[in-house]
Structure formats: C-alpha cells, structure tokens
XYZ file of C-alpha atoms in Angstrom:
678
model
C -43.713 -14.238 -5.904
C -42.056 -11.376 -3.964
C -39.286 -13.270 -2.658
C -38.419 -14.424 -6.149
C -38.686 -11.557 -7.855
C -35.635 -10.144 -5.642
C -33.697 -13.221 -5.350
C -33.485 -15.860 -7.969
C -30.747 -18.936 -8.616
C -28.457 -17.975 -11.443
C -26.746 -21.254 -12.327
C -25.224 -24.860 -10.888
C -22.694 -26.693 -12.904
C -20.387 -29.535 -12.310
C -17.033 -27.337 -11.037
C -14.539 -30.605 -10.266
C -13.900 -34.215 -11.075
C -13.713 -34.840 -7.181
C -15.621 -32.564 -4.412
C -15.766 -28.895 -4.048
C -13.828 -27.763 -1.140
C -13.918 -24.047 -1.744
C -14.130 -21.227 -3.729
C -14.430 -17.401 -3.750
C -15.963 -14.807 -5.725
C -14.122 -11.727 -6.810
C -15.103 -8.624 -4.498
C -13.564 -5.756 -6.899
C -16.028 -6.748 -9.296
C -18.539 -9.548 -8.240
C -18.249 -10.948 -11.805
C -15.701 -14.032 -11.605
C -14.912 -17.018 -9.052
C -12.607 -19.627 -8.429
C -13.082 -22.629 -7.124
C -10.564 -25.870 -5.250
C -11.427 -29.012 -5.219
C -10.370 -33.065 -4.189
C -8.812 -33.421 -7.245
C -5.589 -30.697 -6.429
C -6.491 -28.471 -9.316
C -7.750 -24.380 -9.101
C -10.576 -23.503 -11.629
C -11.465 -19.812 -12.728
C -15.215 -19.222 -13.669
C -16.908 -16.326 -15.201
C -20.063 -15.960 -12.937
C -23.122 -16.690 -14.993
C -20.963 -18.635 -17.792
C -21.235 -22.697 -17.597
C -17.305 -22.847 -18.779
C -14.464 -23.050 -17.132
C -11.878 -20.139 -18.248
C -8.715 -21.388 -16.697
C -7.669 -24.028 -14.994
C -4.938 -24.174 -12.350
C -2.938 -27.073 -11.726
C 0.439 -28.055 -9.463
C -0.722 -28.665 -6.469
C 0.238 -32.417 -4.989
C -2.775 -32.466 -2.584
C -6.297 -31.057 -2.442
C -7.384 -27.314 -2.124
C -8.502 -26.190 1.026
C -8.973 -22.465 0.346
C -8.557 -20.176 -2.538
C -8.786 -15.980 -2.415
C -8.774 -13.346 -5.411
C -6.317 -10.551 -5.299
C -7.397 -7.138 -4.691
C -7.365 -6.420 -8.357
C -8.835 -9.668 -10.033
C -5.487 -10.521 -11.440
C -3.583 -12.497 -8.758
C -5.244 -15.727 -7.292
C -3.776 -17.709 -3.621
C -4.445 -21.622 -3.090
C -3.853 -23.062 -0.440
C -3.536 -26.639 0.005
C -3.781 -29.693 2.736
C 0.070 -30.079 2.825
C -0.218 -26.341 3.887
C 1.486 -24.758 0.542
C 0.384 -21.716 -0.642
C 0.601 -20.938 -5.041
C 0.060 -17.361 -6.052
C -1.309 -17.558 -9.591
C -0.753 -14.130 -11.858
C -4.159 -14.479 -14.278
C -3.754 -12.302 -16.439
C -0.322 -13.666 -17.498
C -1.558 -17.189 -17.108
C 1.398 -18.090 -15.296
C 2.653 -19.322 -11.585
C 4.311 -16.685 -9.864
C 5.256 -18.483 -6.652
C 5.265 -21.545 -4.404
C 5.216 -21.161 -0.673
C 5.662 -23.412 2.122
C 5.869 -23.324 6.023
C 2.710 -24.107 7.269
C 2.471 -28.044 8.613
C -1.645 -28.500 8.113
C -3.722 -27.713 6.085
C -4.672 -24.040 4.967
C -8.128 -22.281 6.101
C -7.940 -18.662 5.268
C -6.178 -16.269 2.849
C -6.446 -12.281 2.184
C -3.542 -10.156 0.248
C -2.539 -7.133 1.920
C -3.795 -3.674 -0.182
C -0.806 -2.508 -1.145
C 1.477 -4.841 -1.788
C 2.686 -8.039 -2.954
C 2.419 -9.854 0.983
C 0.097 -12.442 1.604
C -1.623 -13.411 4.947
C -2.512 -17.491 5.806
C -4.038 -19.346 8.512
C -3.901 -22.617 9.173
C -5.073 -25.919 11.150
C -1.541 -25.409 12.811
C -3.408 -22.224 14.611
C -0.024 -19.885 12.720
C -0.956 -17.292 10.902
C 2.165 -16.091 8.227
C 2.564 -13.204 6.652
C 4.648 -13.351 3.190
C 6.527 -11.442 0.748
C 5.464 -12.983 -2.616
C 8.555 -11.424 -4.760
C 11.606 -12.566 -2.030
C 9.139 -16.249 -1.402
C 9.758 -15.612 2.354
C 7.549 -15.728 5.880
C 8.445 -11.950 7.398
C 6.693 -12.993 10.379
C 4.758 -15.684 12.024
C 1.718 -14.944 14.501
C 1.251 -17.481 17.576
C -1.816 -17.003 19.675
C -4.805 -19.149 18.398
C -5.291 -22.175 20.406
C -7.633 -23.794 17.953
C -7.455 -23.543 13.287
C -7.652 -20.331 11.979
C -10.601 -20.181 10.319
C -11.043 -16.585 8.384
C -8.156 -13.777 7.899
C -8.958 -10.175 6.644
C -6.289 -7.242 6.230
C -7.524 -3.416 7.331
C -8.136 -1.270 4.515
C -5.259 0.942 5.017
C -2.970 -2.329 5.442
C -1.818 -1.588 8.675
C -3.508 -4.594 10.899
C -4.741 -8.113 10.138
C -7.469 -9.738 12.138
C -8.114 -13.361 13.067
C -10.475 -15.615 14.056
C -10.350 -18.951 15.275
C -12.542 -22.317 16.195
C -11.331 -21.201 19.958
C -13.975 -18.326 19.280
C -11.473 -15.731 20.092
C -10.478 -12.603 17.544
C -7.625 -11.464 17.594
C -5.902 -8.089 16.071
C -2.494 -7.971 14.917
C -0.464 -4.730 14.209
C 1.558 -5.509 11.054
C 3.881 -2.284 12.099
C 4.501 -3.520 15.428
C 4.151 -7.146 14.670
C 2.671 -7.440 17.925
C -0.984 -8.720 18.780
C -3.351 -5.218 19.257
C -6.159 -6.911 21.427
C -8.502 -10.235 21.858
C -12.250 -9.864 21.158
C -13.652 -12.725 22.981
C -17.503 -12.156 23.322
C -18.328 -14.832 20.372
C -19.630 -18.101 22.734
C -18.602 -20.603 19.694
C -16.243 -20.572 16.278
C -15.965 -17.640 14.608
C -16.297 -18.086 10.934
C -15.924 -14.673 9.231
C -14.874 -11.582 9.756
C -14.646 -8.220 8.079
C -13.443 -4.794 8.205
C -16.075 -1.696 7.248
C -14.405 -0.502 3.964
C -14.280 3.842 5.992
C -14.755 3.624 9.907
C -12.717 1.369 12.683
C -15.374 -0.940 12.925
C -15.035 -4.733 12.818
C -17.925 -7.581 12.177
C -17.742 -10.514 13.026
C -20.253 -13.981 12.387
C -19.881 -17.085 14.300
C -21.090 -20.547 14.806
C -22.882 -19.280 18.441
C -25.436 -17.337 15.405
C -24.744 -14.325 16.112
C -23.781 -11.366 14.241
C -21.227 -8.546 16.329
C -19.688 -5.170 15.757
C -16.787 -4.049 17.273
C -15.673 -0.203 17.750
C -11.678 -0.524 16.635
C -10.712 2.459 18.653
C -12.098 1.639 22.142
C -11.498 -2.299 21.102
C -15.170 -2.904 22.952
C -17.940 -4.396 21.286
C -20.648 -1.506 20.220
C -23.804 -4.016 19.385
C -24.628 -7.632 18.930
C -27.866 -9.434 16.742
C -30.225 -11.855 18.473
C -29.684 -15.385 18.185
C -30.129 -16.217 14.564
C -31.525 -19.392 13.511
C -28.630 -20.424 11.867
C -25.119 -20.384 12.039
C -23.578 -17.168 10.181
C -21.407 -18.267 7.005
C -20.096 -15.132 5.812
C -20.813 -11.297 5.613
C -19.803 -8.551 3.720
C -20.350 -4.545 4.456
C -21.672 -2.209 1.664
C -18.826 -0.447 -0.656
C -20.604 2.737 1.207
C -20.527 1.335 4.828
C -24.261 1.965 5.105
C -25.695 -2.064 5.698
C -23.709 -5.661 6.471
C -24.843 -8.293 4.507
C -24.855 -11.945 6.193
C -25.497 -15.352 4.613
C -26.463 -18.380 6.713
C -28.693 -21.607 5.703
C -31.063 -20.775 3.082
C -31.499 -17.197 4.423
C -29.566 -13.752 3.548
C -30.023 -10.256 6.357
C -29.128 -7.274 5.723
C -28.412 -5.742 9.019
C -27.301 -2.295 10.536
C -26.083 -1.524 14.148
C -26.083 1.448 16.382
C -28.326 -0.018 17.953
C -27.935 -3.263 15.996
C -31.343 -4.006 13.337
C -31.718 -6.703 10.719
C -33.682 -4.495 8.050
C -34.244 -7.505 5.745
C -34.358 -11.163 5.759
C -34.397 -12.656 2.173
C -34.798 -16.557 2.109
C -32.473 -17.846 -0.696
C -32.491 -21.566 -0.492
C -28.798 -21.729 -1.192
C -28.008 -24.076 1.504
C -24.401 -23.457 3.317
C -23.566 -20.559 1.755
C -19.576 -19.797 1.153
C -19.593 -16.490 0.135
C -21.186 -13.565 -1.226
C -19.767 -10.142 -3.207
C -21.931 -7.371 -4.671
C -21.779 -6.932 -8.603
C -22.213 -3.530 -9.666
C -23.182 -2.341 -13.160
C -24.492 1.006 -15.364
C -28.417 -0.382 -13.910
C -28.346 -1.878 -10.640
C -26.221 -3.358 -8.354
C -26.389 -7.138 -7.207
C -25.437 -9.176 -4.388
C -23.445 -12.495 -5.439
C -24.314 -15.818 -3.735
C -22.082 -18.519 -3.839
C -21.841 -22.806 -2.814
C -20.834 -25.776 -3.455
C -22.553 -29.241 -2.535
C -20.209 -32.324 -3.564
C -18.951 -32.010 -7.726
C -21.835 -28.982 -7.719
C -21.533 -24.852 -7.319
C -24.237 -22.906 -6.717
C -24.223 -19.506 -7.881
C -27.127 -17.168 -6.623
C -28.316 -13.319 -7.353
C -30.104 -10.454 -5.334
C -31.126 -7.606 -6.719
C -30.741 -4.738 -4.615
C -32.498 -2.280 -5.225
C -35.907 -4.621 -3.800
C -33.739 -5.096 -0.444
C -35.012 -2.322 2.322
C -32.470 -0.772 4.248
C -34.447 1.372 7.187
C -37.404 1.077 5.033
C -35.940 2.686 2.148
C -34.314 0.371 -0.672
C -30.643 -0.237 -0.515
C -29.295 1.955 -3.717
C -25.685 2.120 -5.153
C -24.467 5.514 -4.295
C -21.009 6.457 -4.947
C -17.618 5.904 -2.197
C -15.899 9.228 -1.748
C -12.462 8.339 -3.277
C -10.973 9.605 0.113
C -12.719 9.455 3.744
C -13.021 11.657 5.791
C -10.814 11.394 9.293
C -13.974 10.981 11.235
C -17.092 9.534 9.991
C -20.473 11.023 10.361
C -20.713 8.377 13.697
C -18.041 10.174 14.993
C -15.641 6.846 14.865
C -12.238 7.742 13.471
C -11.535 6.532 9.259
C -9.332 4.674 7.602
C -6.538 6.858 5.753
C -6.673 5.088 2.702
C -3.110 7.152 1.408
C -0.519 3.987 1.204
C 2.223 4.667 4.228
C 5.681 5.754 3.139
C 7.760 2.521 2.088
C 11.160 3.071 3.237
C 11.994 3.449 6.616
C 15.349 6.347 7.836
C 18.149 3.743 7.480
C 16.835 2.966 4.229
C 16.632 6.809 3.245
C 20.292 7.320 3.795
C 21.554 4.117 2.148
C 23.062 4.099 -1.122
C 20.062 3.547 -3.772
C 19.469 0.146 -4.811
C 18.924 -1.540 -8.430
C 15.151 -2.375 -8.963
C 14.980 -6.104 -8.682
C 14.289 -8.015 -11.780
C 10.900 -9.069 -12.593
C 9.754 -12.759 -11.092
C 9.547 -15.395 -13.330
C 8.831 -18.976 -12.715
C 12.341 -20.498 -13.719
C 13.752 -18.727 -10.919
C 12.129 -20.446 -7.878
C 13.305 -24.175 -7.692
C 11.170 -26.871 -6.301
C 7.739 -28.199 -8.540
C 7.081 -24.362 -10.242
C 7.762 -25.999 -13.465
C 4.870 -28.365 -13.178
C 2.921 -26.246 -12.225
C 0.727 -24.852 -15.429
C -2.571 -22.494 -16.088
C -4.543 -23.924 -19.036
C -6.648 -21.560 -20.708
C -9.519 -23.477 -21.347
C -11.688 -20.266 -22.501
C -10.198 -18.106 -24.703
C -12.883 -15.610 -25.902
C -13.880 -15.554 -22.314
C -10.155 -15.125 -20.742
C -10.265 -12.109 -23.117
C -13.369 -10.500 -22.518
C -12.347 -10.491 -18.548
C -8.698 -9.182 -19.048
C -7.669 -7.886 -22.326
C -10.342 -4.773 -21.871
C -8.103 -3.497 -19.252
C -5.547 -2.496 -22.115
C -7.406 0.125 -23.933
C -9.938 1.151 -21.134
C -9.218 4.051 -18.393
C -11.772 2.947 -15.923
C -12.844 0.040 -14.318
C -14.747 -2.663 -16.813
C -17.111 -3.619 -14.308
C -19.474 -0.188 -15.538
C -19.452 -1.908 -18.941
C -21.096 -5.139 -17.189
C -24.796 -5.880 -17.424
C -26.253 -6.918 -14.812
C -27.605 -10.569 -14.438
C -30.759 -11.215 -15.484
C -33.763 -13.878 -13.344
C -35.621 -15.714 -15.204
C -38.854 -15.579 -16.461
C -40.373 -17.792 -14.661
C -39.297 -15.521 -11.281
C -41.081 -12.476 -12.899
C -44.530 -11.964 -12.680
C -44.870 -8.334 -13.277
C -44.995 -7.269 -16.569
C -41.226 -6.666 -17.111
C -39.689 -7.787 -19.765
C -36.305 -9.528 -18.762
C -34.939 -12.716 -20.395
C -32.654 -15.513 -19.957
C -29.072 -14.103 -21.096
C -26.456 -14.486 -18.562
C -24.393 -12.168 -20.121
C -20.679 -10.774 -17.891
C -18.476 -8.255 -20.403
C -19.593 -6.147 -23.864
C -16.634 -5.906 -25.510
C -14.891 -6.619 -28.880
C -13.054 -9.772 -28.604
C -9.234 -9.927 -29.303
C -7.291 -12.653 -30.396
C -5.665 -15.367 -28.025
C -2.240 -14.167 -26.001
C 0.844 -16.255 -26.909
C 1.825 -18.845 -24.668
C 5.592 -17.235 -24.989
C 4.653 -14.001 -24.527
C 2.114 -12.272 -22.191
C 2.681 -8.888 -21.431
C 1.034 -7.044 -18.508
C -0.497 -4.107 -18.720
C -0.970 -1.483 -16.256
C -4.450 -0.630 -15.567
C -5.762 3.169 -14.026
C -9.059 0.986 -12.175
C -5.574 0.225 -9.738
C -4.732 3.636 -9.250
C -6.742 5.332 -5.897
C -7.465 9.025 -6.142
C -6.498 11.326 -3.206
C -8.441 13.936 -2.079
C -7.366 17.409 -1.394
C -8.211 16.839 2.528
C -6.060 14.164 2.794
C -3.156 16.060 2.017
C -3.763 18.852 4.805
C -4.555 15.862 7.286
C -1.689 14.169 6.643
C 2.058 15.370 6.580
C 4.106 15.015 4.078
C 6.872 12.507 4.623
C 10.237 14.068 3.810
C 11.436 11.341 1.446
C 8.346 12.605 -1.021
C 8.312 16.235 -2.789
C 5.636 18.656 -1.290
C 2.285 18.400 -3.541
C 3.534 22.004 -5.329
C 6.304 20.343 -6.703
C 3.982 19.253 -9.242
C 0.317 19.785 -9.094
C -0.004 17.490 -12.876
C 1.666 14.628 -10.966
C -0.285 11.904 -10.684
C -0.682 10.715 -7.129
C 1.320 7.649 -6.369
C -0.436 3.866 -7.198
C -0.947 1.860 -4.251
C -0.873 -1.769 -6.206
C 1.611 -4.483 -5.856
C 5.021 -3.214 -5.813
C 7.753 -4.940 -6.998
C 10.719 -2.824 -5.373
C 9.793 -1.601 -2.581
C 11.255 -3.035 0.774
C 8.249 -2.357 2.888
C 4.892 -2.704 4.188
C 3.007 -0.537 6.338
C 6.351 0.561 7.724
C 7.814 -2.581 8.630
C 11.104 -3.106 6.982
C 11.397 -6.036 5.147
C 14.952 -6.594 5.240
C 14.605 -6.678 9.013
C 13.560 -10.355 8.545
C 15.419 -11.473 5.701
C 19.548 -12.547 5.362
C 21.108 -9.988 3.661
C 21.537 -10.786 -0.021
C 24.653 -9.733 -1.719
C 23.805 -6.626 -4.260
C 24.496 -7.327 -7.901
C 23.217 -5.078 -10.776
C 20.366 -6.018 -13.615
C 23.893 -7.116 -16.319
C 24.919 -9.820 -13.437
C 21.635 -10.905 -12.963
C 20.905 -11.653 -16.637
C 24.240 -12.732 -17.088
C 23.957 -15.205 -14.058
C 23.032 -18.700 -15.085
C 20.391 -20.807 -13.325
C 22.804 -23.104 -11.617
C 24.605 -20.356 -9.933
C 21.171 -18.676 -8.510
C 20.572 -22.442 -6.995
C 24.205 -22.516 -6.052
C 23.843 -18.973 -4.417
C 20.545 -19.846 -2.495
C 22.016 -23.302 -1.529
C 25.296 -21.602 -0.064
C 25.613 -22.330 3.945
C 23.064 -24.824 3.914
C 24.434 -27.524 2.308
C 24.472 -29.438 5.860
C 20.637 -28.699 6.283
C 19.659 -29.399 2.773
C 21.489 -32.619 2.855
C 19.992 -33.572 6.228
C 16.154 -32.437 5.195
C 16.600 -34.551 1.462
C 17.068 -37.820 3.391
C 14.178 -36.967 5.861
C 12.198 -36.979 3.042
C 13.149 -39.738 0.916
C 12.565 -42.146 4.221
C 9.330 -40.319 4.609
C 8.798 -41.388 0.763
C 9.458 -44.629 1.212
C 7.955 -45.332 5.102
C 4.586 -43.089 2.905
C 4.936 -46.263 0.384
C 4.569 -48.685 2.497
C 1.952 -47.093 4.636
C -0.417 -46.932 1.124
C 0.077 -50.956 0.479
C -1.751 -51.155 3.725
C 2.176 -52.570 5.270
C 1.875 -50.487 8.982
C 3.618 -53.321 10.830
C 6.527 -53.333 7.973
C 5.875 -49.151 7.309
C 6.838 -48.823 11.401
C 9.735 -51.502 11.404
C 11.140 -49.538 8.011
C 11.200 -46.677 9.909
C 12.654 -47.643 13.261
C 15.242 -49.360 10.894
C 16.359 -46.059 9.394
C 17.760 -44.792 13.148
C 16.223 -41.493 12.249
C 14.419 -40.470 14.965
C 13.130 -37.560 13.311
C 10.858 -39.892 11.311
C 9.792 -42.166 13.895
C 8.196 -38.989 15.542
C 6.389 -37.730 12.090
C 5.135 -41.654 12.181
C 4.193 -41.399 15.791
C 2.440 -38.567 15.126
C 0.169 -40.097 12.823
C -0.453 -43.077 14.749
C -1.725 -41.396 17.715
C -4.140 -39.968 15.289
C -5.283 -43.831 14.422
C -5.992 -45.482 17.236
C -7.879 -48.170 15.773
C -4.812 -49.273 13.857
C -2.712 -50.396 17.308
C -2.778 -53.394 18.070
C -0.290 -55.360 20.389
C 2.392 -56.072 17.337
C 3.022 -52.414 17.098
C 2.937 -51.858 20.429
C 5.623 -53.741 21.100
C 7.621 -52.047 18.242
C 6.856 -48.797 19.532
C 7.495 -49.396 23.281
C 10.915 -50.285 22.905
C 11.562 -46.709 20.904
C 9.447 -44.471 23.715
C 12.807 -44.465 25.987
C 14.900 -42.576 23.861
C 12.465 -40.380 22.961
C 10.939 -38.987 26.658
C 14.961 -39.024 27.259
C 15.593 -36.677 24.175
C 16.368 -33.049 24.521
C 13.452 -31.962 21.853
C 10.635 -31.144 23.859
C 8.446 -32.271 20.269
C 10.330 -35.861 21.106
C 9.539 -35.520 24.342
C 5.627 -35.142 24.020
C 5.251 -37.293 20.524
C 6.698 -40.377 23.603
C 4.468 -39.307 25.867
C 1.584 -39.175 23.926
C 2.554 -42.821 22.535
C 2.994 -44.298 26.036
C -0.729 -42.457 26.875
C -2.510 -44.478 23.842
C -0.841 -47.807 24.843
C -1.437 -47.193 28.686
C -5.158 -46.149 28.139
C -6.612 -49.128 25.624
C -4.109 -52.173 25.646
C -3.669 -51.742 29.803
C -6.013 -54.506 31.122
C -5.205 -56.556 28.150
C -1.617 -56.550 29.283
C -2.468 -57.351 32.818
C -5.354 -59.405 32.562
C -3.053 -62.142 30.707
C 0.187 -61.516 32.968
C -2.053 -62.962 35.362
C -3.704 -65.648 33.911
C -0.840 -67.532 31.519
C -1.811 -70.268 29.714
C -2.553 -73.703 31.080
C -2.195 -76.980 29.741
C -2.873 -77.487 25.901
C -1.881 -76.177 22.791
C -3.721 -72.949 22.261
C -1.346 -70.821 19.774
C -3.176 -67.480 19.494
C -3.588 -67.555 23.111
C 0.573 -68.531 23.688
C 1.393 -65.852 21.008
C -1.119 -63.590 23.053
C 0.558 -64.008 26.119
C 4.236 -63.628 24.532
C 3.433 -60.211 22.973
C 2.090 -59.373 26.542
C 5.159 -60.490 28.317
C 7.299 -58.571 25.885
C 5.500 -55.293 26.459
C 4.825 -55.801 30.285
C 8.681 -55.953 29.927
C 9.220 -52.701 28.141
C 6.744 -51.267 30.531
C 8.636 -51.964 33.666
C 11.518 -50.628 32.120
C 9.499 -47.060 30.972
C 7.949 -47.034 34.560
C 11.315 -46.249 36.404
C 12.546 -43.394 33.568
C 9.221 -42.218 33.945
C 9.302 -41.857 37.877
C 12.264 -39.689 37.779
C 10.897 -37.556 35.466
C 8.031 -36.501 38.029
C 10.462 -34.048 39.520
C 10.111 -32.062 36.041
C 8.394 -28.528 36.363
C 5.657 -27.110 34.058
C 3.115 -29.075 31.633
C 5.768 -31.528 31.026
C 6.146 -32.681 34.835
C 2.162 -33.144 34.514
C 2.154 -35.049 31.978
C 4.727 -37.403 33.882
C 2.214 -37.562 36.769
C -0.562 -38.321 34.718
C 1.454 -41.258 33.147
C 2.682 -42.423 35.902
C -0.963 -43.174 37.764
C -2.227 -44.580 34.594
C 1.285 -47.028 34.930
C -0.077 -48.013 38.943
C -3.281 -49.978 36.632
C -0.477 -52.430 35.967
C -0.145 -53.966 39.337
C-alpha cells in the first residue's frame, strides 16, 4: 500500500484510429499532452480528461515525433516522410510546413528564445529551421545512425544530439560547428537533458545507465550502476536538485557527484514515453505517459512522498536568474537573451518589420491542414485564461487526485481529475482568432546579471529607464538572429518592400517572386514527382515488374535510382526477371558522375551477385537436355541473359578497381564476387 499512495494510474483511453507512434507532455505545466499516430493526425489532450481537445490534420504519412513549444502554445510534428508541421494552438491554425529530411523524423525541440526548431531524423542529419522564413538555416552532419533525441541548452547557444550510434554530440549554434563528442555509452542513447541552471548534461541509454557530463571540461562526472531496464526518458527537477529517470515499469530518483539512487518507485507503466513535472498550489506531481497500440495511459507520482537523500522532494522556488557559478563550483547558464543583431546589421538601415505570417503565404499543402477544436470548453479553459492572468495559470490548477482505493490512511481524496477551474468563455470565432501576449512568457532579470554581463552597445544602459520592463525572450517575429547567428547569412537575399506593398501584392505575385530564378529546377522536380506518383500507383497494385519497366521507359535516371534504392531494401521481391531488367541499367549508373548513382548501381549489383550468382552459374553449366521442359527452358533463357549482361559489367568493374577511396574498395569487392561466376 505504501507504493500505491505515492503513485497511481490516472487514466487510459483510445487516442487514435490507428496505432499511436509518439507522444509528448507539456513540460511547462505538465497538464497537456499531444499524440501522433498512424492515422496521420496529431491530437491534443488535457491530462486527466478523456476527450480530445483539438485534432490537427494535414500530414500525408504517419506522425513519428511531436513536441510542445516552451510556452505550450505551439506544437511541431514530424512525419514518416520527413516533413514537419508547426501549429499555433491558441489560434488553432497551421503556421508552417517544412521539408528537407529524406526519412522519418525521430526527435524535435523548440529553441528557448525564438522562432527556431531543431529536428533529428533517421537520415542521420540534424536540421535547424527558421519558422518565420520557412528555411533550413543549417544541417549538422556527423552521426552514423539515426538521431534519437535533440535538446537546446537553456541559454539557446548549444544543441545536443544523441543517436543509435551510442554517441552524444554537442553543437555550437553561433559557430555552426561540433564542440565535442561524448562516447562512453555502449548502447544507443535514448534521451538527453540539460540541467536547468548548471553546465551539466544527463543522458539515458539502452546500455541501462544514466550518465552525467560536465560541459565545461567535456568529461563524464559520474555514471549509475547498470540498471535492470533500458532508460527511456529523463527529467531534471525544476530546482535542479535531482534527476528522474523512467524505465520499464520503474521511476528512479538520482543524484550525482557521486551518482546515487535516492528512490525507486514501481509504476507498472510499461515502456514510458515521456515524463514532466506538474506544479499546483498544494503540491508537485510527476506525470508519466505511455502508449500501446491505439491506447494512451497516464500515471501520477506524488513527489512529496519521493525521498531525496532521506528528505522528501519539495517544490522550492527557482531563482529568476541563476548565479554565474553554482554551489558545486560549476558554471551556470546565463538566461538573458543574447544580442540579436550583428555589428553589420546595427550599422545597416532599419528594416521594415515583417508582417505576421498567415497560412495563405505558404505554398504547398498548408491549405489542406486543419485544426479542429473538438472540445471547446477544455480549449477555452487551457488557452483563454491567459488573456486575464498576470501570472502562470498553472498556479491555479488543482493536483491530480488518487483514486480512493489507492489510499488507506484515512485522508479524504476524491476521484475527480480537475485541470483548470476558471470561468468558461465563448468559443473563439473561426474567422478571427486573437493571440494575446501573456505575461507568463516573461523572464525576470536579476540585478546581479546586469552587473555580471556587459550591456551591448545596441541597448540603452539599465539606468536609462528603470521602470521599463526587461526584454521578453519570446519567439520573435522580426529579429533576424539566434544566439548571435546572422540568419541572413544562411538565406538568399530578398527584395525589401514596405508593409503596404506586401498587403497590396496578390498571392500570385508572391508565388511568382518565389519561383523567379528557379523555373528550370521547379520543372525538373515537378516532372520527377509526377513520374514517382505513377510508379507508386503501379507498385501499390502489386505490379512490381510493371513499375520497374515503366521507370526504365521514362528515361529519368533519378527515378530509376529512387526505385532501385527501395528494391535494395526489399531483397525478398527480387527474381530473375527483375535481375535482367536491373542489370541493363547498372552500366549507366556505375559510370555516372554522381557518387550516389554509383553507390546505388554497386548496391544493386552486389545484391544480385550474392543472391543469384549460384543459380545463374548452375543453369549455365547444365543447359536443358532432350524433351520439353518449358519452365526449365524459360529459367535457362533468363539466366543466360543475366550472365551475358554480367560479363559486360565485369569489364567495367575491372577498370574501376583502381579508383581510390571507398568506391575503389566497393569495386574490388564486386570483382571478387564476379569471380564466382567462373
């Protein structure tokens, strides 16, 4: 009974029409959750209530990753196809659709001070996106396997990535380069989190350990003993005193220097997907969420019953601005927003502010994306109180109550799961949705910070106006920089126009200006997309050989490469007919000027030699004899055709063996495999 009093299952409900692929809990309040599923939808929920508040549709493939913005007013979702969609929850509309990844999205995170998003994919790349200008600012490459987790540092200057390759990489956004690699994990790293104040990083891995890293010396501080289960998710306590780690059916409370496990709580939540701290007037609770098939379950841990070094974990106020160095002597993050303009921009003429973005400005499928408010009352309870509260609404929330059966100490508990107790307001109009500025976004600046940090020249000294509130580090609409990065350096120069001219310009003129100078590339990509749609339709009907023949007849080598890359991953689909067709295209691929085409050609040839060389050789050594055997004669004819084509390719491979580097090794391997035909 002791365990049931401090942890219980809150609810279980069906979240999607198809399997649930991902979920995220809002880390600001711990009171909202977003899920993504095979049904290509993103659904938003109030934790403790069974009804969906809002359903976001528009993705054309299953949703694989979701993440709330820092103020829980935005959500970004990544799909199996590699596309990202960003939603404004308060306005109930699509903000941006971003494309660039070539494979499924695994992890997402919002920058703490601006309209920027980072994404990590199975394609091993990390991309930094400018939400306002619909552009990819930078692509970070270095991981050898899929990215499992991404997190921005609290000051917004770093981003950390963790992958299936067991490596953690720390990237400097201002310099656009890799700072360090942390390689002591022996299994895939599933989660990473920055300490809220100190230069400290925590990581959880499939090697069943939690490790702590000093970000001043880039060295490991300590590591936990081998746990019994894989670490799936981690979260620092808001005051930075301990770390919560979720694994299969267990929640553990850790300290570091040295690493100690202060508490262990049996949860029964299976493979937990995300955890967050929910604050209320009365107490703090940890919310855990997990999914299985189409269902989502949420769990609650009462933190006043969790021990930290034999003392219950209590909610202590976090200082508005941490000191430059912590009690441990480790440096702390400076939470002031860094200067947002470079020296060149300060000397440049003042630009006109950008107009607020609307979905109509985005070409593509944004018009097909919709945000359906399915529960208006809960929607109003979550978003509209922000118009009249001068502080965070989470302080007015009631804690989640445990069921009566979970408590036997005589305390009065009811079975109500209240989220927000406020006066309900009418549902916002679909045609006009206002987005109020909330005071909860402001970050107060301490007096010590103004003394420790030199004041940038572009800003007036603090004494100039003591009554003026400090700058609000929110997602800006007009500032071009992030942590000192000049965004304009990554994007093409655009013609300066006034706000009146922007309003006067029609949608057709806007699209025309975007297309200007890219007509030839747009035509090529449009034609390629049309051809791939045709191939996809034939493939979906089960006519793989017909789809392959159609791709060859189109005469577009890029389409052939795309189709071959899929076939390489589906070795079970190959037969002698497909081999004969593919072998006809391989000489053109391995003699191409593009390395990717050469690699695809070599990959296809390697698969044929490994799987079909013995069949081809045996049929060539034993041709059909007397009598009629139609199937054997047909097989012999196909093998003879493949053998003839392989002999032609062998001459090309022999000449390519002298190539240096990785391709040379590939051609030498293929030459050895072709000797099996003799």
